[in-house]
Coordinates of N, CA and C in Angstrom, one line a residue:
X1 N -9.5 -5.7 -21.1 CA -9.2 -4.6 -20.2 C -9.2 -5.1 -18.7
X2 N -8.2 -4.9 -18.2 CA -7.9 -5.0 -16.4 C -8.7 -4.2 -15.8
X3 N -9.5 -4.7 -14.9 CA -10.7 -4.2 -13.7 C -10.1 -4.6 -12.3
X4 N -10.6 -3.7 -10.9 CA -10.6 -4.1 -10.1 C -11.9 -3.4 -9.4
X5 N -11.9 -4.1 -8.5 CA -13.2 -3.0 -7.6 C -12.5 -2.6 -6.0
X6 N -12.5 -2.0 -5.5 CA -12.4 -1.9 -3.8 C -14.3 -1.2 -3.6
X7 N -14.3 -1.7 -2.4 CA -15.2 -1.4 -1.4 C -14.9 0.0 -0.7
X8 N -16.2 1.0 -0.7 CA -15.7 2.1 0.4 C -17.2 2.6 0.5
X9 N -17.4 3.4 1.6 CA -18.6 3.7 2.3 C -19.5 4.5 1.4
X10 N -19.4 4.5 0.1 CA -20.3 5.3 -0.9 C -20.7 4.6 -1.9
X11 N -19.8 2.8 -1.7 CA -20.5 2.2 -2.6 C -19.1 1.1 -3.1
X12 N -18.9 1.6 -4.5 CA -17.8 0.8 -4.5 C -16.9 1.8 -5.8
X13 N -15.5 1.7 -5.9 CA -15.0 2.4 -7.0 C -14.3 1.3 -7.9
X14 N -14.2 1.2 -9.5 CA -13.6 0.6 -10.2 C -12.5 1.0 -11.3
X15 N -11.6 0.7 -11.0 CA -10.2 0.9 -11.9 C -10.3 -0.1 -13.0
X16 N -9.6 0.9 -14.1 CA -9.3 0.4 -15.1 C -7.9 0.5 -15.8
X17 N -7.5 -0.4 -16.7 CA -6.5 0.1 -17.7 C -6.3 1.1 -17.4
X18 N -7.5 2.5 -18.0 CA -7.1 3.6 -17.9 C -6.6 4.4 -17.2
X19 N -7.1 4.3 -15.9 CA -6.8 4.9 -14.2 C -5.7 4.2 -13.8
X20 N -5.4 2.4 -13.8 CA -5.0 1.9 -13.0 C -3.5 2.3 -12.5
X21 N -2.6 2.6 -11.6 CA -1.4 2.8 -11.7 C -0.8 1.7 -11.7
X22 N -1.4 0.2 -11.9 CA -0.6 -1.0 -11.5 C -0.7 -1.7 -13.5
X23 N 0.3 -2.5 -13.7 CA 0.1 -2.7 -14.7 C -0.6 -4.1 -14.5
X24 N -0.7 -4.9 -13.4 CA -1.2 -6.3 -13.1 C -2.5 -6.1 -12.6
X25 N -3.3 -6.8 -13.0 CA -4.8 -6.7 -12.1 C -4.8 -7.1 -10.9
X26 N -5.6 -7.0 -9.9 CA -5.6 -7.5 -8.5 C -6.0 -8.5 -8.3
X27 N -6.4 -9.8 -8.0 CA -7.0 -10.4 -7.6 C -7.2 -11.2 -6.2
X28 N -8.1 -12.0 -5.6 CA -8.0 -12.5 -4.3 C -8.9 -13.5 -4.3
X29 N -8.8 -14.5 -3.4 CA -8.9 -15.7 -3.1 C -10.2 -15.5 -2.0
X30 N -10.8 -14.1 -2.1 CA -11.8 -13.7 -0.9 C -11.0 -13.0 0.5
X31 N -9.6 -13.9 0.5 CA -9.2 -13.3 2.0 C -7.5 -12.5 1.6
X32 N -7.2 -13.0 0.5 CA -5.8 -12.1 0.1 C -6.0 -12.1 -0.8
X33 N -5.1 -10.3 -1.1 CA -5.2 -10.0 -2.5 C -3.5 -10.4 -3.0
X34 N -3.6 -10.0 -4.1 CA -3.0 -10.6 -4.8 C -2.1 -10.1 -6.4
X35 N -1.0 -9.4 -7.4 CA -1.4 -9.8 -8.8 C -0.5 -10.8 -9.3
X36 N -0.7 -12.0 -8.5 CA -0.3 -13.5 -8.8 C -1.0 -14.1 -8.1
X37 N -2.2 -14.8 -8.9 CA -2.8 -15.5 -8.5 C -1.9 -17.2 -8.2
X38 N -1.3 -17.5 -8.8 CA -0.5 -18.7 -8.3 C -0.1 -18.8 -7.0
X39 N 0.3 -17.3 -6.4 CA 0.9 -17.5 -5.2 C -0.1 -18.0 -4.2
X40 N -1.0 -18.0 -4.4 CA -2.1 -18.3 -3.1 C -2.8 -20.3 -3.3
X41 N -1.9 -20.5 -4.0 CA -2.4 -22.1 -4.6 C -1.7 -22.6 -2.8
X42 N -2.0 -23.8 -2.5 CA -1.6 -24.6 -1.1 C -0.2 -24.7 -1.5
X43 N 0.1 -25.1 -2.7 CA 1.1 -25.8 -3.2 C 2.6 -24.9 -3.6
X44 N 2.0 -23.5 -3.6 CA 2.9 -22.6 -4.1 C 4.1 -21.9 -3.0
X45 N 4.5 -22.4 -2.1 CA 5.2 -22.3 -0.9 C 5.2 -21.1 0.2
X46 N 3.9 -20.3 -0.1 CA 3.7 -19.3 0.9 C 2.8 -19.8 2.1
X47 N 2.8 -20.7 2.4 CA 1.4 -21.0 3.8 C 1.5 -20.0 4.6
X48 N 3.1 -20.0 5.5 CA 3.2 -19.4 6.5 C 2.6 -17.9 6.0
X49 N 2.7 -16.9 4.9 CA 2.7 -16.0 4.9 C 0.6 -15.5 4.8
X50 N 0.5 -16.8 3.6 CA -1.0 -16.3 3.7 C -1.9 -16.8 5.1
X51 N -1.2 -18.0 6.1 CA -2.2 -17.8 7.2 C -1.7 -16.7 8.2
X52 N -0.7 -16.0 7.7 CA -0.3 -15.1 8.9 C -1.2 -13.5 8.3
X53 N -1.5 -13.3 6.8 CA -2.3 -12.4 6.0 C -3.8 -12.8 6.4
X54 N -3.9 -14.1 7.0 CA -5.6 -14.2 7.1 C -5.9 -13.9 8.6
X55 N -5.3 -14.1 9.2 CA -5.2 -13.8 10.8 C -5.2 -12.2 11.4
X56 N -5.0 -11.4 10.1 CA -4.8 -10.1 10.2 C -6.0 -9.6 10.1
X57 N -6.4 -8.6 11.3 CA -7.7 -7.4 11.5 C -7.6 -6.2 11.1
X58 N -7.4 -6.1 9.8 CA -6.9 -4.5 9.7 C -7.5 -3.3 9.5
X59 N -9.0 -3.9 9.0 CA -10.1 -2.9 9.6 C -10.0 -1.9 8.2
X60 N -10.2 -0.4 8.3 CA -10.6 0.7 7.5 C -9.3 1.1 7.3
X61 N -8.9 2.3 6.2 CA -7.8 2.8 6.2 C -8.0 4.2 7.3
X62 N -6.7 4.4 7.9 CA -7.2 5.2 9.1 C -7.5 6.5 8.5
X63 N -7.0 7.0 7.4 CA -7.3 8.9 7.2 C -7.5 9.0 6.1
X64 N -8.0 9.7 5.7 CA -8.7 10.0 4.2 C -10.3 10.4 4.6
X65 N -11.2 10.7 3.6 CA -12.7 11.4 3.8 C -13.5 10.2 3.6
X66 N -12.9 8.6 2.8 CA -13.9 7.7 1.9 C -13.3 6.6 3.5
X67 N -14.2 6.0 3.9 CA -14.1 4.2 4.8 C -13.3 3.4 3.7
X68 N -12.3 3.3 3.8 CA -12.1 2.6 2.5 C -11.7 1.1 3.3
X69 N -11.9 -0.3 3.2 CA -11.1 -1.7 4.0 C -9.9 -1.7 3.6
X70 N -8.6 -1.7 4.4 CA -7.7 -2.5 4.1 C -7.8 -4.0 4.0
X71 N -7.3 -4.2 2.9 CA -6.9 -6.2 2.4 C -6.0 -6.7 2.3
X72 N -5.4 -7.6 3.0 CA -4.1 -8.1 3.3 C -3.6 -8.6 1.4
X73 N -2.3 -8.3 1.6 CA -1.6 -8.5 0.2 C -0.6 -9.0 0.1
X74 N 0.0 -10.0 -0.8 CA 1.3 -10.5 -1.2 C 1.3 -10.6 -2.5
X75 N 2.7 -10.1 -3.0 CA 3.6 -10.6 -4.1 C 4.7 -10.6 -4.0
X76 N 5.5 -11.3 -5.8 CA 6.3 -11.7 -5.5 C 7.3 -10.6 -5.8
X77 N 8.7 -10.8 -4.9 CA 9.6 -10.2 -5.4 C 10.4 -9.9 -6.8
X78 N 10.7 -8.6 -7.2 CA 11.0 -8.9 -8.5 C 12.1 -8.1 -8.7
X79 N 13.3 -8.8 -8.6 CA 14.6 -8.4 -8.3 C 15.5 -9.1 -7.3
X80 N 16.5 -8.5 -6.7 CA 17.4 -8.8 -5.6 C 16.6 -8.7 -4.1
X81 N 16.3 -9.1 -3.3 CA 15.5 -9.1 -2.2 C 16.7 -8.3 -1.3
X82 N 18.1 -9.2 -1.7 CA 18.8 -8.6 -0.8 C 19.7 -7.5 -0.6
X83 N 19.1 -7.1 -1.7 CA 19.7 -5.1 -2.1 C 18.1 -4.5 -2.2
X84 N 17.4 -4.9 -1.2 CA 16.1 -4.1 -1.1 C 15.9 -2.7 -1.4
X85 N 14.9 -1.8 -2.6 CA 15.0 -0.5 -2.4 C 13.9 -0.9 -2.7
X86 N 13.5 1.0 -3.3 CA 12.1 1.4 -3.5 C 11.8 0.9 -5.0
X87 N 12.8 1.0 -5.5 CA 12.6 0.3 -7.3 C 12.1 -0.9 -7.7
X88 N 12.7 -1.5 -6.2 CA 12.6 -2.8 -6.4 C 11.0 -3.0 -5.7
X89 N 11.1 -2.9 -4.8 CA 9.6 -2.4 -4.2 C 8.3 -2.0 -5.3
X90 N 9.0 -1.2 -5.9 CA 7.3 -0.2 -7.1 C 7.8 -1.7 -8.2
X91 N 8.6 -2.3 -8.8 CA 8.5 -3.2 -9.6 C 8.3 -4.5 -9.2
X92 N 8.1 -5.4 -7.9 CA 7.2 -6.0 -7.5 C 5.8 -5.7 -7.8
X93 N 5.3 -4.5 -7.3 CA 3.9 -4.6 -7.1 C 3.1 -4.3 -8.6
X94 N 3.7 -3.9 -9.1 CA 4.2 -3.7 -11.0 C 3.6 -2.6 -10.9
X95 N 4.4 -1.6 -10.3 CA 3.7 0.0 -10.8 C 3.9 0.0 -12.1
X96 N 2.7 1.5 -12.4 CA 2.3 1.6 -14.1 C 4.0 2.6 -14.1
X97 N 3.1 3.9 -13.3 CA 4.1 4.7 -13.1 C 4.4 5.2 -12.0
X98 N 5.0 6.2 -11.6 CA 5.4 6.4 -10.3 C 6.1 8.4 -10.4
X99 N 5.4 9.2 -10.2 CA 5.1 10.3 -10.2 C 6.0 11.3 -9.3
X100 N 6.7 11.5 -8.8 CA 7.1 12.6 -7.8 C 8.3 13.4 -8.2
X101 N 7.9 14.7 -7.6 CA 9.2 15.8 -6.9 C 10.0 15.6 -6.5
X102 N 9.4 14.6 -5.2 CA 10.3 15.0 -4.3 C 11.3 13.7 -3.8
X103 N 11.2 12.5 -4.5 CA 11.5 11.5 -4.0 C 12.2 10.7 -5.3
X104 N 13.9 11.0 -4.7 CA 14.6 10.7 -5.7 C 15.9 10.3 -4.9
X105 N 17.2 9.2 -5.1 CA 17.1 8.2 -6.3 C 16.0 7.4 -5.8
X106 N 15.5 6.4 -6.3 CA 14.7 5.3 -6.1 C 15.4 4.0 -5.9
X107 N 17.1 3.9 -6.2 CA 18.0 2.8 -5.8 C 18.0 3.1 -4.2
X108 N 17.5 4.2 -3.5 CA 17.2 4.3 -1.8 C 17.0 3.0 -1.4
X109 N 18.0 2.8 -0.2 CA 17.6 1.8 0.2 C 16.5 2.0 1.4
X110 N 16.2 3.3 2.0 CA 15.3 4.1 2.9 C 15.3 5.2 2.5
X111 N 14.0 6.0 2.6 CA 13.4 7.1 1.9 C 12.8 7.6 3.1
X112 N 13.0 8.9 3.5 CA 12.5 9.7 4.6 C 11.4 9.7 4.2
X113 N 10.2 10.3 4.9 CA 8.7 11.2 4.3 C 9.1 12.0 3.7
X114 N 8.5 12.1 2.6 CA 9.0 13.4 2.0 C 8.4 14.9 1.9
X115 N 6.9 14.7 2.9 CA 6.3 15.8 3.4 C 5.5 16.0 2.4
X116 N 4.3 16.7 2.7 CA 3.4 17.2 2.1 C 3.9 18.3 1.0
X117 N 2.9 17.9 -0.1 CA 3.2 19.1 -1.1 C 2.3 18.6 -1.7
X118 N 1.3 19.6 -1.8 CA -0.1 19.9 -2.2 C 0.2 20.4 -4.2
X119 N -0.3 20.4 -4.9 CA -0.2 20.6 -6.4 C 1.1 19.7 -7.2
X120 N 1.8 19.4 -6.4 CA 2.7 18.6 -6.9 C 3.0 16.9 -7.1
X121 N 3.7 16.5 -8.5 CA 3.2 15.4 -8.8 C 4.3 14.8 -7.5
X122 N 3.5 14.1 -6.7 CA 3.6 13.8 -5.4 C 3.1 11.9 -5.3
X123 N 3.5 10.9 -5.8 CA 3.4 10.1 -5.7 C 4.6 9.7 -4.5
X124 N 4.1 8.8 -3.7 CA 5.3 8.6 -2.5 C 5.6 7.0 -2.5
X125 N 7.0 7.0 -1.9 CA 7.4 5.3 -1.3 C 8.3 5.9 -0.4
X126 N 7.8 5.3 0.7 CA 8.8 6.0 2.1 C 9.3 4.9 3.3
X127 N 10.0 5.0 4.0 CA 10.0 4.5 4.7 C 9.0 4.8 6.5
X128 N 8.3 5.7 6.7 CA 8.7 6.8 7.8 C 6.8 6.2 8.3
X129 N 7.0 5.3 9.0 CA 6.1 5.4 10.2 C 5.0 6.6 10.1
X130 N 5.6 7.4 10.6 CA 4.5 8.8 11.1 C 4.1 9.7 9.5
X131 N 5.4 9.3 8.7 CA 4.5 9.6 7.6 C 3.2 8.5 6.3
X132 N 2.8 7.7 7.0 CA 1.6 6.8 6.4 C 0.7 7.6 6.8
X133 N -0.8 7.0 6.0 CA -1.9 7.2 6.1 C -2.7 6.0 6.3
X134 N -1.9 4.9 6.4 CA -2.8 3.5 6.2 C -3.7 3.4 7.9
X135 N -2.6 3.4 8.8 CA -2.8 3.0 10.2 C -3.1 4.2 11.2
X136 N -3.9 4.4 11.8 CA -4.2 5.2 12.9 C -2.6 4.9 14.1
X137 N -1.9 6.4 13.6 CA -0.3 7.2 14.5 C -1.1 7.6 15.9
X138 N -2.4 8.1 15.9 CA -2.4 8.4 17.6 C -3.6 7.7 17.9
X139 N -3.9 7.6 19.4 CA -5.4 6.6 19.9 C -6.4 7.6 19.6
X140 N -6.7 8.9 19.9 CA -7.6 9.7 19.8 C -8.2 10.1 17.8
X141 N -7.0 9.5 17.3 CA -7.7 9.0 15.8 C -7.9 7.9 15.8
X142 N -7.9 6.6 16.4 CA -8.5 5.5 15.9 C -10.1 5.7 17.0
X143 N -9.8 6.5 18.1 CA -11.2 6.1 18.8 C -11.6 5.3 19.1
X144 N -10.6 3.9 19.6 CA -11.7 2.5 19.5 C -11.9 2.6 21.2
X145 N -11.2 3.4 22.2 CA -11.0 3.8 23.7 C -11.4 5.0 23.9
X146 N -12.4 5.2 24.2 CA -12.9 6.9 25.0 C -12.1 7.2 25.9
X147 N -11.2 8.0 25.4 CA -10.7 8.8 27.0 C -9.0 8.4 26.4
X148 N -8.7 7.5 25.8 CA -7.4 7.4 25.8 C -6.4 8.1 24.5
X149 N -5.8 8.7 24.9 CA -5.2 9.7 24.1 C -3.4 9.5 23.8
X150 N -3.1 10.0 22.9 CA -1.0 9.6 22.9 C -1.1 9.2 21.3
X151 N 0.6 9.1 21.4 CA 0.7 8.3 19.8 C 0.7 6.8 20.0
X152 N 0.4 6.4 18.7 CA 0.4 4.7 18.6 C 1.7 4.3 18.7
X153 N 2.7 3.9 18.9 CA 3.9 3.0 18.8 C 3.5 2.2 17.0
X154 N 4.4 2.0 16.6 CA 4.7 1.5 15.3 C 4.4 -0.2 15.4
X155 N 4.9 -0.5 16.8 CA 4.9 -2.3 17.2 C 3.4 -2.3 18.2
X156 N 2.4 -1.7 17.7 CA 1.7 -1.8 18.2 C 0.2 -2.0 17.4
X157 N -0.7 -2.8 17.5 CA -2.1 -2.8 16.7 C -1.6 -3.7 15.6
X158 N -2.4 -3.6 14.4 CA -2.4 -4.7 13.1 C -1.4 -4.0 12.5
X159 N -0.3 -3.1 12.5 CA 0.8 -2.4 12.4 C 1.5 -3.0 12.3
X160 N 2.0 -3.3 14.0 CA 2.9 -3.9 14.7 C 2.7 -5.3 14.7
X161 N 1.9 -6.3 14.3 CA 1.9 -7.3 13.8 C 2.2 -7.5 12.5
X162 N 2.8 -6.9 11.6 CA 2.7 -6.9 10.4 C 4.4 -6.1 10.4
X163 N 4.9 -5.4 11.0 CA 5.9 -4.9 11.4 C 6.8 -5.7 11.6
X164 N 6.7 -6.7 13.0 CA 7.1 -7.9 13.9 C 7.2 -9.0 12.4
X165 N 6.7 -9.0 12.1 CA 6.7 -10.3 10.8 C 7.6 -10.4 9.9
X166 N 7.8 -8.7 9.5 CA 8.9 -8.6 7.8 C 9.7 -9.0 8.1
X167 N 11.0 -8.5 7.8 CA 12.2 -8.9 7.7 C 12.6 -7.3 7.8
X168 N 13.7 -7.3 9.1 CA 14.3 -6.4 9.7 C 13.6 -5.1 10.0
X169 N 12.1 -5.8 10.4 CA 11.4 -4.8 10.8 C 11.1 -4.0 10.3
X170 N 11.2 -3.5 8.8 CA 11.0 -2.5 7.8 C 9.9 -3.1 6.9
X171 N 9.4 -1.4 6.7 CA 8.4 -1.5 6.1 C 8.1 -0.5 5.0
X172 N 7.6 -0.5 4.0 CA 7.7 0.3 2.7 C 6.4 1.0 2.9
X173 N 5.9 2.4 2.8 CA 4.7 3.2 2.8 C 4.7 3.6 0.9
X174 N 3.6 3.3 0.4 CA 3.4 3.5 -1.0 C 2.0 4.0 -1.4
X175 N 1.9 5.2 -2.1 CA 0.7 5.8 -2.1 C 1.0 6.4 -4.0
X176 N -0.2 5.6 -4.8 CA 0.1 5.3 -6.1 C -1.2 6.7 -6.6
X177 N -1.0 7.9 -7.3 CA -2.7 8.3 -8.1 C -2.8 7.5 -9.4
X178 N -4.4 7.8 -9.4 CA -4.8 7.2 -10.8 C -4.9 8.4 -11.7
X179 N -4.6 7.9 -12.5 CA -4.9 8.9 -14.0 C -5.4 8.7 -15.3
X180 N -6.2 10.0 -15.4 CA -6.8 9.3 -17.0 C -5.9 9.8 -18.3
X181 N -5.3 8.4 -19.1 CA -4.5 8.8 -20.0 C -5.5 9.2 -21.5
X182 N -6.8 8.7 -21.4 CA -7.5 9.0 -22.8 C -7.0 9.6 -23.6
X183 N -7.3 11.2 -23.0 CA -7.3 12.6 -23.8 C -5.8 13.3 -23.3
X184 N -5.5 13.3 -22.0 CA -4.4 13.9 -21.4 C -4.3 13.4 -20.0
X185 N -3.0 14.0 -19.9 CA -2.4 13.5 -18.3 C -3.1 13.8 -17.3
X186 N -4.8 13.3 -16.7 CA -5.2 14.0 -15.7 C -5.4 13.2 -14.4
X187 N -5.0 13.6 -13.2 CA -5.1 13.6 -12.1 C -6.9 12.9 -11.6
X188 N -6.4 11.6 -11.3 CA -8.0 11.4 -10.9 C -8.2 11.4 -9.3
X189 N -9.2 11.4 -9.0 CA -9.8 11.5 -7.8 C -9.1 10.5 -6.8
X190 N -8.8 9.4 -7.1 CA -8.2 8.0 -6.4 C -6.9 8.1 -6.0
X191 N -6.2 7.3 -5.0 CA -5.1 6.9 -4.8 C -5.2 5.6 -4.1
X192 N -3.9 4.5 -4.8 CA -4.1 3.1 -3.9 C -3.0 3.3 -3.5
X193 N -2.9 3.0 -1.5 CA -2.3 2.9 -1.0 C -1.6 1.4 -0.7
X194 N -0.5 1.5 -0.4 CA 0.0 -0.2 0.5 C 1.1 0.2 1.5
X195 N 0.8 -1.1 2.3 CA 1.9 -1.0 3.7 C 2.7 -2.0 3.4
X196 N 4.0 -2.5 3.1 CA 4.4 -3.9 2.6 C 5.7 -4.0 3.1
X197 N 6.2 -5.4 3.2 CA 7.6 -5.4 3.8 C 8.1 -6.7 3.2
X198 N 9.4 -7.2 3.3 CA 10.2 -8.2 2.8 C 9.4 -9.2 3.6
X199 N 9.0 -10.4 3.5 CA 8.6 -11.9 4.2 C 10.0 -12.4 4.7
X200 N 9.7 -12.8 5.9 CA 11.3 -13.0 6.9 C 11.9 -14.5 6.1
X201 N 11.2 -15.2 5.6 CA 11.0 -16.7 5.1 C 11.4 -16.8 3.7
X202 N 10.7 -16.2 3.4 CA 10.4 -15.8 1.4 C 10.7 -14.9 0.7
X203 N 11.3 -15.0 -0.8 CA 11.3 -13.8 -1.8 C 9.8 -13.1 -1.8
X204 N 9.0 -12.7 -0.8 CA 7.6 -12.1 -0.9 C 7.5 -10.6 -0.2
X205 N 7.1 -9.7 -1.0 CA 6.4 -8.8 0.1 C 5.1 -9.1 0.4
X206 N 4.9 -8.8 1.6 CA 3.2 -9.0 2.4 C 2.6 -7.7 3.2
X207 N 1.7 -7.1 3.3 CA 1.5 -6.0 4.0 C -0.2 -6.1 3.8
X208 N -0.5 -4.6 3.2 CA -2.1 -4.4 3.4 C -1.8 -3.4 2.1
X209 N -3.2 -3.3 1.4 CA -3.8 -2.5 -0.1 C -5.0 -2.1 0.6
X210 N -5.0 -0.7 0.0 CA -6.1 -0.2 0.0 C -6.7 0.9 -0.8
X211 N -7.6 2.2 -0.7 CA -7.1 3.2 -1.8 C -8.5 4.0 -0.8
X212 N -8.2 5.5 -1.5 CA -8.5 6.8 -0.4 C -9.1 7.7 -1.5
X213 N -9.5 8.1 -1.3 CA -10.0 9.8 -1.9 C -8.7 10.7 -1.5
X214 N -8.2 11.2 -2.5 CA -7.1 11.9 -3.3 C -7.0 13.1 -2.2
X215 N -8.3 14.0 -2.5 CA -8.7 15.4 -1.7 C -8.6 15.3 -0.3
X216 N -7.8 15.8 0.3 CA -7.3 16.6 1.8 C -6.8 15.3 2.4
X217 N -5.9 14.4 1.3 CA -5.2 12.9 1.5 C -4.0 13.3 1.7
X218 N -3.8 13.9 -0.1 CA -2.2 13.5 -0.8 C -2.1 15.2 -1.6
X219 N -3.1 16.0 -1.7 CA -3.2 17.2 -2.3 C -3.3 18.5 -1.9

């Protein structure tokens, strides 16, 4: 059975097979995560990408109720890089499945936010800045300046380093739930998020993983 753990301010939470929405396990070398561990060998031809993933401060995920860390991530592409969509995107990171309403075709090559919708199977891949949850959008939510207030710029913070890096400046927002298939289709408590983009260099996406408490997130 496939296990992972993430770290969050209550302790720690562990996915399984059963929860997991990813069909690959995660793994990491301590400083990137990963579900190809080959990619991170010296010899495997990503240097540039994993010393530019180790140099990254990305700190907490900005919104949700749980502290959860973001961990810098890479994999490989799995498909056309150069007909980039969301398909191609959720089949890199090897989603299990991929759930929504509201976000359809998936051959998109850009996907608006598709807005909140609370009860509905609402799994997202977006392209839309203001709609993530990963990065603190205004200063008066990250708080790291008293007194300083506005929105964040997109090219600004561990964002905007990670923004500046992809390839054409785009970036994929993905927010996966877990579910327990046991007994029936149910809705678990978790969601793993990622921030990810084409590598300007390489067939790779590189961004940030992390995962949130579901309630007053994504519901």
């Amino acid at each position: 059975m496939h296990k992972f753990t993430f770290e969050n301010n209550t302790g720690s939470e562990t996915f399984t097979d059963e929860t997991l929405p990813l069909t690959q396990p995660l793994v990491t070398d301590s400083a990137v995560v990963t579900n190809d561990a080959k990619m991170l060998a010296p010899n495997a031809g990503f240097d540039a990408e994993l010393a530019f993933l180790k140099e990254l401060k990305f700190g907490d995920c900005a919104y949700g109720a749980a502290r959860c860390p973001i961990y810098p991530f890479i994999c490989r592409v799995r498909g056309d890089a150069a007909r980039a969509n969301a398909q191609m995107v959720l089949d890199s990171l090897g989603c299990r499945w991929f759930r929504s309403k509201n976000i359809d075709p998936l051959a998109s090559a850009t996907i608006p936010y598709p807005g909140y919708s609370p009860g509905d199977l609402n799994d997202e891949i977006h392209n839309d800045y203001h709609g993530q949850v990963m990065f603190s959008k205004r200063h008066e939510d990250e708080g790291s300046v008293p007194g300083l207030t506005g929105p964040i710029p997109p090219d600004d913070g561990p964002h905007g380093q990670l923004y500046r890096f992809v390839r054409d400046f785009k970036l994929w927002y993905v927010l996966l739930h877990s579910w327990s298939l046991r007994d029936s289709l149910t809705k678990q408590p978790w969601v793993v998020v990622f921030t990810i983009g084409l590598s300007r260099d390489n067939d790779a996406l590189i961004g940030g993983v992390s995962h949130q408490l579901c309630h007053n997130l994504c519901d």
